[in-house]
mmCIF file of C-alpha atoms and ligand atoms in Angstrom:
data_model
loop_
_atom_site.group_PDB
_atom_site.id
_atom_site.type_symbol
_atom_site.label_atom_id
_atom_site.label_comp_id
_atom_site.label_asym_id
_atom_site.label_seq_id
_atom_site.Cartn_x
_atom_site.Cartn_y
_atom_site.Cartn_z
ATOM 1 C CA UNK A 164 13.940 1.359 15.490
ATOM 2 C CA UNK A 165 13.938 -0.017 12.115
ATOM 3 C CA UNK A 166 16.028 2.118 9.240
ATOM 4 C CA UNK A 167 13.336 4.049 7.301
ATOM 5 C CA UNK A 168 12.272 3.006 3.780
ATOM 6 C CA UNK A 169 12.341 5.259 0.400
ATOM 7 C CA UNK A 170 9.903 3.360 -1.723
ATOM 8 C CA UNK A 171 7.814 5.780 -4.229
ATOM 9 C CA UNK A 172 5.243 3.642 -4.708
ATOM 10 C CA UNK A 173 3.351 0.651 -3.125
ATOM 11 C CA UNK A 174 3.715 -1.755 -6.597
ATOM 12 C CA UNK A 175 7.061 -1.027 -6.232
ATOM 13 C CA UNK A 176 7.361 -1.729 -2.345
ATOM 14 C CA UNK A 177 5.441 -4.895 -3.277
ATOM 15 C CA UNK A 178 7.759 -5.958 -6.072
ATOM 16 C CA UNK A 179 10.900 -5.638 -4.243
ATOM 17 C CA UNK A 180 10.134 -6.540 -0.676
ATOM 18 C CA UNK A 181 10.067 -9.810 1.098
ATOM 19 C CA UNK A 182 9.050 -10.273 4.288
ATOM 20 C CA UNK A 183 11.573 -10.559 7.379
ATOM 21 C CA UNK A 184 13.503 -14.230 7.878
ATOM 22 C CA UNK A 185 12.639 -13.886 11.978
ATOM 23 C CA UNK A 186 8.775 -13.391 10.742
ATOM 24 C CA UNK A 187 8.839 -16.113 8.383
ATOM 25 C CA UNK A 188 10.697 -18.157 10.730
ATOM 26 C CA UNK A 189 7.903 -17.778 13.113
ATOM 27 C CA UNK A 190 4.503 -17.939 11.141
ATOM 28 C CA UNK A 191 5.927 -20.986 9.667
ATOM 29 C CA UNK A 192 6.184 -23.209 13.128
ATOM 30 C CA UNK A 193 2.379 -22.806 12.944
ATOM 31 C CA UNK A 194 1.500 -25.825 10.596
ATOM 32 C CA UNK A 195 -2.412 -24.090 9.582
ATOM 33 C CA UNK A 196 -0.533 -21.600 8.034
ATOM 34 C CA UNK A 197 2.220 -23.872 6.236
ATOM 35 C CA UNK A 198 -0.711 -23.980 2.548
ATOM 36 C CA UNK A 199 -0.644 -19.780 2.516
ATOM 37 C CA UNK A 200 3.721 -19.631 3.485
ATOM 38 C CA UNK A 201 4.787 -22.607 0.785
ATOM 39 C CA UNK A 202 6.274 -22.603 -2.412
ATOM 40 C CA UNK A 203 2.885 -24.110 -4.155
ATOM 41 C CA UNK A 204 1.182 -21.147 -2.428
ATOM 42 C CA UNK A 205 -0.601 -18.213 -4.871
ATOM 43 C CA UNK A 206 0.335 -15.803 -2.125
ATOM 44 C CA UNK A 207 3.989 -13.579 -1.683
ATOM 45 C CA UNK A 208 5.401 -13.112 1.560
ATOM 46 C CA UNK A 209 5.913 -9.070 1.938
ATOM 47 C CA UNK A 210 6.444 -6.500 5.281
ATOM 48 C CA UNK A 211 3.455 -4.916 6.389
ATOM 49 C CA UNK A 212 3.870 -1.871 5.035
ATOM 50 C CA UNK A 213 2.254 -0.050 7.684
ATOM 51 C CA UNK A 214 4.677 -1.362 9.878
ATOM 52 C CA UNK A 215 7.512 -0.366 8.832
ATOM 53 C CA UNK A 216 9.489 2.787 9.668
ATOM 54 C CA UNK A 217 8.792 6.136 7.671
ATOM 55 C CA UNK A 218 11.405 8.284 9.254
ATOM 56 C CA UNK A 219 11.915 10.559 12.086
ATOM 57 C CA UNK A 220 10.403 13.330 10.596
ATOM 58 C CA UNK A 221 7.408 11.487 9.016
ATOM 59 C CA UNK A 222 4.730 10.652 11.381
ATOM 60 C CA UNK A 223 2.652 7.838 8.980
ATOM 61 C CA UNK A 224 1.656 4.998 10.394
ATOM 62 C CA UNK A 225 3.087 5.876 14.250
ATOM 63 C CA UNK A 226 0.246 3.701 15.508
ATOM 64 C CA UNK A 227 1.315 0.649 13.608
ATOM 65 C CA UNK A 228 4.914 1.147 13.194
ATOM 66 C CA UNK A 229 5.651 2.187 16.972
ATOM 67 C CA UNK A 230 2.228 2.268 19.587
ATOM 68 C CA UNK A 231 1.956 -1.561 18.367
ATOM 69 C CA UNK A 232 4.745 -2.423 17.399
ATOM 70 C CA UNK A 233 6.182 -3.867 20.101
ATOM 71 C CA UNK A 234 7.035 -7.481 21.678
ATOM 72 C CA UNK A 235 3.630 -7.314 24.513
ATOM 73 C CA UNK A 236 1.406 -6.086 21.637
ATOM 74 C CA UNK A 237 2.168 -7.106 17.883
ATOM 75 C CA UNK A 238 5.351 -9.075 18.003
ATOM 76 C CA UNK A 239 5.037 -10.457 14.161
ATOM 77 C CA UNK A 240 3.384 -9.519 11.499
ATOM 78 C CA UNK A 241 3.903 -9.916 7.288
ATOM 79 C CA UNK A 242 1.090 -9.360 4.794
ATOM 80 C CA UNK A 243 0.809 -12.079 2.347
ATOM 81 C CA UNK A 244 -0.196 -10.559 -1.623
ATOM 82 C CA UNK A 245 -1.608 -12.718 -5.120
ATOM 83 C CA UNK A 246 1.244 -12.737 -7.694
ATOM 84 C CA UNK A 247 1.343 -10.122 -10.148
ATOM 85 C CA UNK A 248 -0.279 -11.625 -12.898
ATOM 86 C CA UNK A 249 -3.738 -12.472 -10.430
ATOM 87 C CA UNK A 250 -3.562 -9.243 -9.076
ATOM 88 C CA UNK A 251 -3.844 -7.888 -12.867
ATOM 89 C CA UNK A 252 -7.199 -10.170 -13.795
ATOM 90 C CA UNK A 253 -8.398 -8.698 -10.247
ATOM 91 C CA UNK A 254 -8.036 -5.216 -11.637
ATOM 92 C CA UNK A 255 -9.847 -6.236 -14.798
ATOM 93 C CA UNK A 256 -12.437 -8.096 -13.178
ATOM 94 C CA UNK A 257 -13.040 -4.977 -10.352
ATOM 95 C CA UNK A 258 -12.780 -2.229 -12.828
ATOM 96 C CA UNK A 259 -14.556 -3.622 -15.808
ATOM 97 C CA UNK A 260 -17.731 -2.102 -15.241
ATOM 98 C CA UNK A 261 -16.191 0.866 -12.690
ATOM 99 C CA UNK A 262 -15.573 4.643 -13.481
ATOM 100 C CA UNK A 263 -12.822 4.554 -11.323
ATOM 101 C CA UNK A 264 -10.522 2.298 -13.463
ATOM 102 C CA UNK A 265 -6.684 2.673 -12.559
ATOM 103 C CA UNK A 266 -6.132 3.044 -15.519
ATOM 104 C CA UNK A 267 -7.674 4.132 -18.908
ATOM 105 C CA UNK A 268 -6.663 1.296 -20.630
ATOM 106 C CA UNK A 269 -9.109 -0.706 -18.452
ATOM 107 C CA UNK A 270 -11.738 1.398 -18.992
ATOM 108 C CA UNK A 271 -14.371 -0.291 -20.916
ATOM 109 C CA UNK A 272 -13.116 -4.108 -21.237
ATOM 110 C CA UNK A 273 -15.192 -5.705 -23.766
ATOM 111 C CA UNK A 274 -16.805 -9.307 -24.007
ATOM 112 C CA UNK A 275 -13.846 -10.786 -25.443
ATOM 113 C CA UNK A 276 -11.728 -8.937 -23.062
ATOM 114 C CA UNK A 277 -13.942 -10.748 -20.343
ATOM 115 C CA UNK A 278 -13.690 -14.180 -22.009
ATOM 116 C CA UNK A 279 -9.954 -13.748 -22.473
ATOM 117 C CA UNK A 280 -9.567 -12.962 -18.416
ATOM 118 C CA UNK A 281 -11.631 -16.140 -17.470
ATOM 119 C CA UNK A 282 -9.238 -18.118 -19.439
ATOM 120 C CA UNK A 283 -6.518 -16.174 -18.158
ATOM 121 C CA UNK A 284 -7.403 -16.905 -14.437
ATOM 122 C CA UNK A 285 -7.937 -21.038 -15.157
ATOM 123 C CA UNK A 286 -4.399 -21.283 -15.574
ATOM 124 C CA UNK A 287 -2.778 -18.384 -12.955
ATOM 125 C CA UNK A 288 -3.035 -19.143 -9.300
ATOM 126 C CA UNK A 289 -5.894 -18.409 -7.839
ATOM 127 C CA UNK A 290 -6.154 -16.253 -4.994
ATOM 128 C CA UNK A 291 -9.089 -16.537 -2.908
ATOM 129 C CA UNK A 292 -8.044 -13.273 -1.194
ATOM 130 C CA UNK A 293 -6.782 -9.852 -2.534
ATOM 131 C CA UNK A 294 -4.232 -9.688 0.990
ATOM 132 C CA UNK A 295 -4.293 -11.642 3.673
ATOM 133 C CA UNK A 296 -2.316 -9.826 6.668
ATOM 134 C CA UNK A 297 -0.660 -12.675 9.438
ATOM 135 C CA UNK A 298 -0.667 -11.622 12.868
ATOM 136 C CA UNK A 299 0.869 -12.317 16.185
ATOM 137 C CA UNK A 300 -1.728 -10.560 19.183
ATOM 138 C CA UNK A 301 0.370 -10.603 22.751
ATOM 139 C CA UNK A 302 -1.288 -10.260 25.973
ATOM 140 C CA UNK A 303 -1.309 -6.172 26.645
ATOM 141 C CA UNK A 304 -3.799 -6.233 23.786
ATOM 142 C CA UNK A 305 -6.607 -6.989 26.153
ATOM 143 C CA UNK A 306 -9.930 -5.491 26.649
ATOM 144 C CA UNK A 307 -11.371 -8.353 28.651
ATOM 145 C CA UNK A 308 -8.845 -10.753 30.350
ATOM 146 C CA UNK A 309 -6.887 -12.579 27.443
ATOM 147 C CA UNK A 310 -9.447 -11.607 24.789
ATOM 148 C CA UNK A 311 -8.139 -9.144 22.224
ATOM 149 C CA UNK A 312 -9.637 -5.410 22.134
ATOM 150 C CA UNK A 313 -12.437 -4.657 19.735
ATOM 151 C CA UNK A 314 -10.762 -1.698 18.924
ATOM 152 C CA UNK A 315 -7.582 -2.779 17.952
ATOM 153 C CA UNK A 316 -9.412 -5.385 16.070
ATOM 154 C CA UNK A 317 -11.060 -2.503 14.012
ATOM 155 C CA UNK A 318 -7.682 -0.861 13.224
ATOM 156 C CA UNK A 319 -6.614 -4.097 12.428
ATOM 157 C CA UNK A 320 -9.046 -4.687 9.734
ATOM 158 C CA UNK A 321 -9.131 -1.106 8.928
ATOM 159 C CA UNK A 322 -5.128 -1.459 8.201
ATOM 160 C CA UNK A 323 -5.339 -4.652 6.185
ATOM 161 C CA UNK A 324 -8.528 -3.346 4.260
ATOM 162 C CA UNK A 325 -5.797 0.092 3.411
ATOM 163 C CA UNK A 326 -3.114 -1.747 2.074
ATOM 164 C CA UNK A 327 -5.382 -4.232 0.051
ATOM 165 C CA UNK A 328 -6.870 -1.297 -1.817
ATOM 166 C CA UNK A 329 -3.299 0.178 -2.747
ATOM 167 C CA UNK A 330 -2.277 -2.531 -4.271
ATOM 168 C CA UNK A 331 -4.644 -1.808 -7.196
ATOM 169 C CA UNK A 332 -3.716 1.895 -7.070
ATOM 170 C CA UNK A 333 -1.876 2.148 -10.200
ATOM 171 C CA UNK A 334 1.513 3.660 -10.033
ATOM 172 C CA UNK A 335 0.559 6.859 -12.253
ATOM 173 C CA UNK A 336 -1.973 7.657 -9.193
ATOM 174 C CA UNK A 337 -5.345 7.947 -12.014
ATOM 175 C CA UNK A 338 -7.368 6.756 -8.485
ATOM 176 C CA UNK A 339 -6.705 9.172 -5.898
ATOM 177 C CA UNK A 340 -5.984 8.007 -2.221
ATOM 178 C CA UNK A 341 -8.790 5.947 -0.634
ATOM 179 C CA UNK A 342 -10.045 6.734 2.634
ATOM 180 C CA UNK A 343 -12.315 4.791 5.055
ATOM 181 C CA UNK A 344 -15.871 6.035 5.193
ATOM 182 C CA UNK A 345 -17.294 3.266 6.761
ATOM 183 C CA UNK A 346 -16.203 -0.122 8.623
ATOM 184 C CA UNK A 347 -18.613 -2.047 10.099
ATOM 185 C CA UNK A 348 -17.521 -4.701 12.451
ATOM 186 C CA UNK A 349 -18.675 -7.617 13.697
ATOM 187 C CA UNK A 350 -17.637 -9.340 16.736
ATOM 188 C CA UNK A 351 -18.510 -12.963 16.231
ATOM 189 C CA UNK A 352 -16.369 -14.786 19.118
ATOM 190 C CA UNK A 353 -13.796 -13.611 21.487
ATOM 191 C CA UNK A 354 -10.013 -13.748 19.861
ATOM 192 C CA UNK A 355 -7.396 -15.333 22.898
ATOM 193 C CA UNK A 356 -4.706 -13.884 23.472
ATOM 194 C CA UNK A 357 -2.217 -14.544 22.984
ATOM 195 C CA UNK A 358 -2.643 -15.981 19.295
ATOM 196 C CA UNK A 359 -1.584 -15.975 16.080
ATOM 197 C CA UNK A 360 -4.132 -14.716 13.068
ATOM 198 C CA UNK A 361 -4.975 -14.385 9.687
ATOM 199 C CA UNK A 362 -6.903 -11.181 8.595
ATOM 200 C CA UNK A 363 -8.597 -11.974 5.402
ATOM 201 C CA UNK A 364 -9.866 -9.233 2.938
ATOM 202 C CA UNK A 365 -11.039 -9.078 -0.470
ATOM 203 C CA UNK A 366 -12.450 -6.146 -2.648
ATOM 204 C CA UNK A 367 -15.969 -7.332 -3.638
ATOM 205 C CA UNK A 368 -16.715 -4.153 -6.229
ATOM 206 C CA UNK A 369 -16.229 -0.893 -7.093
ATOM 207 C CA UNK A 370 -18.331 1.624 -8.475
ATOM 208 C CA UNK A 371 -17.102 5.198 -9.672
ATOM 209 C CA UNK A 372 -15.058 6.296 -6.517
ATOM 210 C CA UNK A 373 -16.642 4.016 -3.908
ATOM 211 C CA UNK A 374 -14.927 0.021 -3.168
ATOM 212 C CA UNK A 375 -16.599 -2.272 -0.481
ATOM 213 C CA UNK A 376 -14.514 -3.992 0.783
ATOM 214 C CA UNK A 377 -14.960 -7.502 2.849
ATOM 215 C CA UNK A 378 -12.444 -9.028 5.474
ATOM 216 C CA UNK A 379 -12.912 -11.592 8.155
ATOM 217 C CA UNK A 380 -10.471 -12.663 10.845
ATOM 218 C CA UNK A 381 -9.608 -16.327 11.426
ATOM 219 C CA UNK A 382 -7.005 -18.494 14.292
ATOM 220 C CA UNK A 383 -5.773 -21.834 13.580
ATOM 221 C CA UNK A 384 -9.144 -23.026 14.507
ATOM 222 C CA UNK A 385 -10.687 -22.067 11.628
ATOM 223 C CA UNK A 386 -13.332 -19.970 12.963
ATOM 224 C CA UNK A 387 -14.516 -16.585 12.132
ATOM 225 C CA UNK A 388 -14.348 -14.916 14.707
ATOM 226 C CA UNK A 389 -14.954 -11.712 13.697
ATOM 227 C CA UNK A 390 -15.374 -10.162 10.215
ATOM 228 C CA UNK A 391 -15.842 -6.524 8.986
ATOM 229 C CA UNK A 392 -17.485 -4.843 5.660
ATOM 230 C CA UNK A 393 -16.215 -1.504 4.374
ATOM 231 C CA UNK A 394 -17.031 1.213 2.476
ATOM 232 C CA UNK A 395 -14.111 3.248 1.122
ATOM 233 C CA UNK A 396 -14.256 6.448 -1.057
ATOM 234 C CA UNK A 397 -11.084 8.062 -3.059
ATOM 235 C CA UNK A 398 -10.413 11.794 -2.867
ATOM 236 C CA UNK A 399 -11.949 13.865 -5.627
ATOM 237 C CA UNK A 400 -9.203 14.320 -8.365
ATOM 238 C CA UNK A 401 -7.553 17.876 -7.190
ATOM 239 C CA UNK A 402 -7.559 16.757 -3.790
ATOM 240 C CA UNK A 403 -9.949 16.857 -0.850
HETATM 241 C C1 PKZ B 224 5.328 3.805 -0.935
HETATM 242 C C2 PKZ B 224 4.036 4.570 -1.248
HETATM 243 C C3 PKZ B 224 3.035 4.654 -0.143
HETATM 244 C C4 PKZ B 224 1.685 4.114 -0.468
HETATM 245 C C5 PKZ B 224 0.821 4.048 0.768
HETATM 246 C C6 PKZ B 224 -0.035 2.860 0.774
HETATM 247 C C7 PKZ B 224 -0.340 2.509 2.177
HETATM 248 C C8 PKZ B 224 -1.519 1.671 2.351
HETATM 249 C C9 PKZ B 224 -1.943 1.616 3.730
HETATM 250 C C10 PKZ B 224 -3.030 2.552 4.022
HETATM 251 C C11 PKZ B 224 -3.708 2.081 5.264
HETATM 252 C C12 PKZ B 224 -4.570 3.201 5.731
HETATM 253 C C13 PKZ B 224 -5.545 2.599 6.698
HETATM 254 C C14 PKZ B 224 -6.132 3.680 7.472
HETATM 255 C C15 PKZ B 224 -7.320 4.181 6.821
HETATM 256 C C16 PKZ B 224 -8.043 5.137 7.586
HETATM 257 O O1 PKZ B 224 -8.224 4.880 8.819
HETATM 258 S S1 PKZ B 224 -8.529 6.522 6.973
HETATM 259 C C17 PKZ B 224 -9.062 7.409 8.406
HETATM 260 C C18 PKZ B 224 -10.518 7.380 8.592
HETATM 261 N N1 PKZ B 224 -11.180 7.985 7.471
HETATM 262 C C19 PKZ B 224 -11.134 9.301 7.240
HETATM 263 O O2 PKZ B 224 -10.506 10.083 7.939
HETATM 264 C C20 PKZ B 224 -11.932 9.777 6.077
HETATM 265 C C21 PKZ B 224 -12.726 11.005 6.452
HETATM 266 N N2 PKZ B 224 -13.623 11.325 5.345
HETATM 267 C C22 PKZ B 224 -13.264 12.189 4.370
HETATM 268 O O3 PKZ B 224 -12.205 12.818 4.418
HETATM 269 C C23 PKZ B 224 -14.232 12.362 3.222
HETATM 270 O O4 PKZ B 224 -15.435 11.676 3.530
HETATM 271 C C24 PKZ B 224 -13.687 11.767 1.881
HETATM 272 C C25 PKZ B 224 -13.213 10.332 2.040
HETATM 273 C C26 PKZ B 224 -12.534 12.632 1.378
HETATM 274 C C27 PKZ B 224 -14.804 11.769 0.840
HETATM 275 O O5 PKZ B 224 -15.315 13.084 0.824
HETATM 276 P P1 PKZ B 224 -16.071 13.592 -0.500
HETATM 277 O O6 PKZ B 224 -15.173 13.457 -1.679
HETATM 278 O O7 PKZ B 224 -16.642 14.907 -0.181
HETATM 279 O O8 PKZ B 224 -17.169 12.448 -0.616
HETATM 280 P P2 PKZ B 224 -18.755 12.601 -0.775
HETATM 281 O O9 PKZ B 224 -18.986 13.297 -2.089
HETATM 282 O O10 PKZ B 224 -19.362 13.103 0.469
HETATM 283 O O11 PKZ B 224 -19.125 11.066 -0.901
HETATM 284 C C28 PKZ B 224 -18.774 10.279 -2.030
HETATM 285 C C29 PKZ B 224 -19.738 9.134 -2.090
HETATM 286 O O12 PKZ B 224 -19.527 8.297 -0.954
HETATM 287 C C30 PKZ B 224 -20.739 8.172 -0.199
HETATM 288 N N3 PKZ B 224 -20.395 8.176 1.221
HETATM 289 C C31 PKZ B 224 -19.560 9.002 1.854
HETATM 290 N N4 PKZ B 224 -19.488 8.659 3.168
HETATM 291 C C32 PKZ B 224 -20.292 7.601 3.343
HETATM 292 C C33 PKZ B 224 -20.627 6.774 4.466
HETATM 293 N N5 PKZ B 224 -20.092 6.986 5.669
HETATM 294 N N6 PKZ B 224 -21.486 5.769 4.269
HETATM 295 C C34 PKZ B 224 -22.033 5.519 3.044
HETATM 296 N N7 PKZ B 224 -21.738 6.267 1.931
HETATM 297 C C35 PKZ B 224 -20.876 7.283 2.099
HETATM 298 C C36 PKZ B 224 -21.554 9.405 -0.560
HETATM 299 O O13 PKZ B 224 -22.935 9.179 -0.372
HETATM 300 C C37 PKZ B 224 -21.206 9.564 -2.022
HETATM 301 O O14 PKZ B 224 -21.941 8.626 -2.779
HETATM 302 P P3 PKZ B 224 -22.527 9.008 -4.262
HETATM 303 O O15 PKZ B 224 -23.452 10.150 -4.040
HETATM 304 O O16 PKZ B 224 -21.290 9.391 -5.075
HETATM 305 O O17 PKZ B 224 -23.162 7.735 -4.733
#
């Protein structure tokens, strides 16, 4: 078992992690992958947060950081994030029109603000995704022979879908924890195992305290092969 981690908050975990050099090592002997993992690419390499270690005592994220964490289930995995500076025109964009801005100094982004942010994004790397999470599936992930569970296919999206929203959680908390409400799966084509995988997800909108939420997940193929829209609501301020 991995040492436990004492980040405070997930922009910092982002900021300061990088992902494994075994994980790297791996995703990057699979050449469809080589555009995301490169220097030229708009994504960072981080841990999966929900795979890492919490502590003893501390029983987040078991499923991911123990049930399926294993070499016959999830052998590799690394979550892949937009710089900082695309992640910030994502806020604007996402929370220009929203209630639920992180922060009050988005609130209310004018025209020019708009205008400014277009501009902003022609020259920062674009991102096409808000996280992309890279997975290795090993066979005792089966439902049907060599075909990966739908189930563990929902948590998988479910997970990724989770730690895309937190990174536009601001660190001073102004939106509350998000919680899945709805996920809505659908299975497209069977996923092989075993198989390596890139879970795709982007936040389409937000609206007061609701985000949907959009993901689909793709092999070196190419194809969809299953993709998943989600509703996700944050906790009243003052808790549940
Ligand atoms: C280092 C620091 C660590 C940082 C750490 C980051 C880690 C990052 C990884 C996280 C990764 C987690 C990934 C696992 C994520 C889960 O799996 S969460 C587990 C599954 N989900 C749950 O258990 C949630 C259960 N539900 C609830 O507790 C309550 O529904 C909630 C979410 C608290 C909301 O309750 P509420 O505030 O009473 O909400 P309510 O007023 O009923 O509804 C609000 C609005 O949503 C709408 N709504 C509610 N439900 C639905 C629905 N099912 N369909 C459509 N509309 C709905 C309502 O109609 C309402 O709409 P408006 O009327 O406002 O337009």
């Amino acid at each position: 078992m991995s040492t436990p981690h004492n980040w405070t908050t997930y922009t910092a975990f982002l900021r300061t992690s990088r992902a494994s050099e075994s994980d790297l090592k791996y995703f990057a002997l699979h050449p469809w992958l080589a555009p995301l993992l490169s220097p030229g690419s708009p994504y960072r390499s981080v841990p999966f947060f929900s795979r890492l270690e919490k502590g003893e005592n501390n029983t987040l994220d078991r499923f991911f950081n123990r049930v399926i964490n294993t070499n016959d289930t999830i052998p590799h995995a690394i979550a892949l994030v937009p710089g900082d500076e695309w992640l910030a025109l994502r806020r604007k964009e996402l929370f220009a029109s929203s209630t639920s801005s992180p922060s009050s100094s988005q609130q209310n982004v004018t025209g020019e603000e708009k205008e400014q942010a277009t501009t902003e994004q022609e020259t920062t790397q674009k991102a096409e995704y808000d996280f992309i999470l890279l997975t290795s599936l090993a066979p005792s992930l089966s439902g049907f022979t060599d075909t990966a569970h739908g189930g563990l296919l929902s948590a998988l999206f479910d997970e990724a879908m989770g730690c895309c929203t937190a990174a536009f959680r601001n660190d001073d908390d102004a939106v509350q924890e998000l919680f899945t409400v709805n996920l809505n799966v659908t299975y497209r084509r069977p996923v092989p195992l075993p198989g390596v995988y890139a879970i795709r997800v982007r936040v389409e909108k937000t609206e007061g305290r609701k985000w949907w939420l959009k993901g689909e997940l793709v092999g070196g193929d190419g194809v969809v092969r299953t993709s998943a829209e989600s509703l996700w609501v944050a906790a009243r301020k003052g808790g549940l």
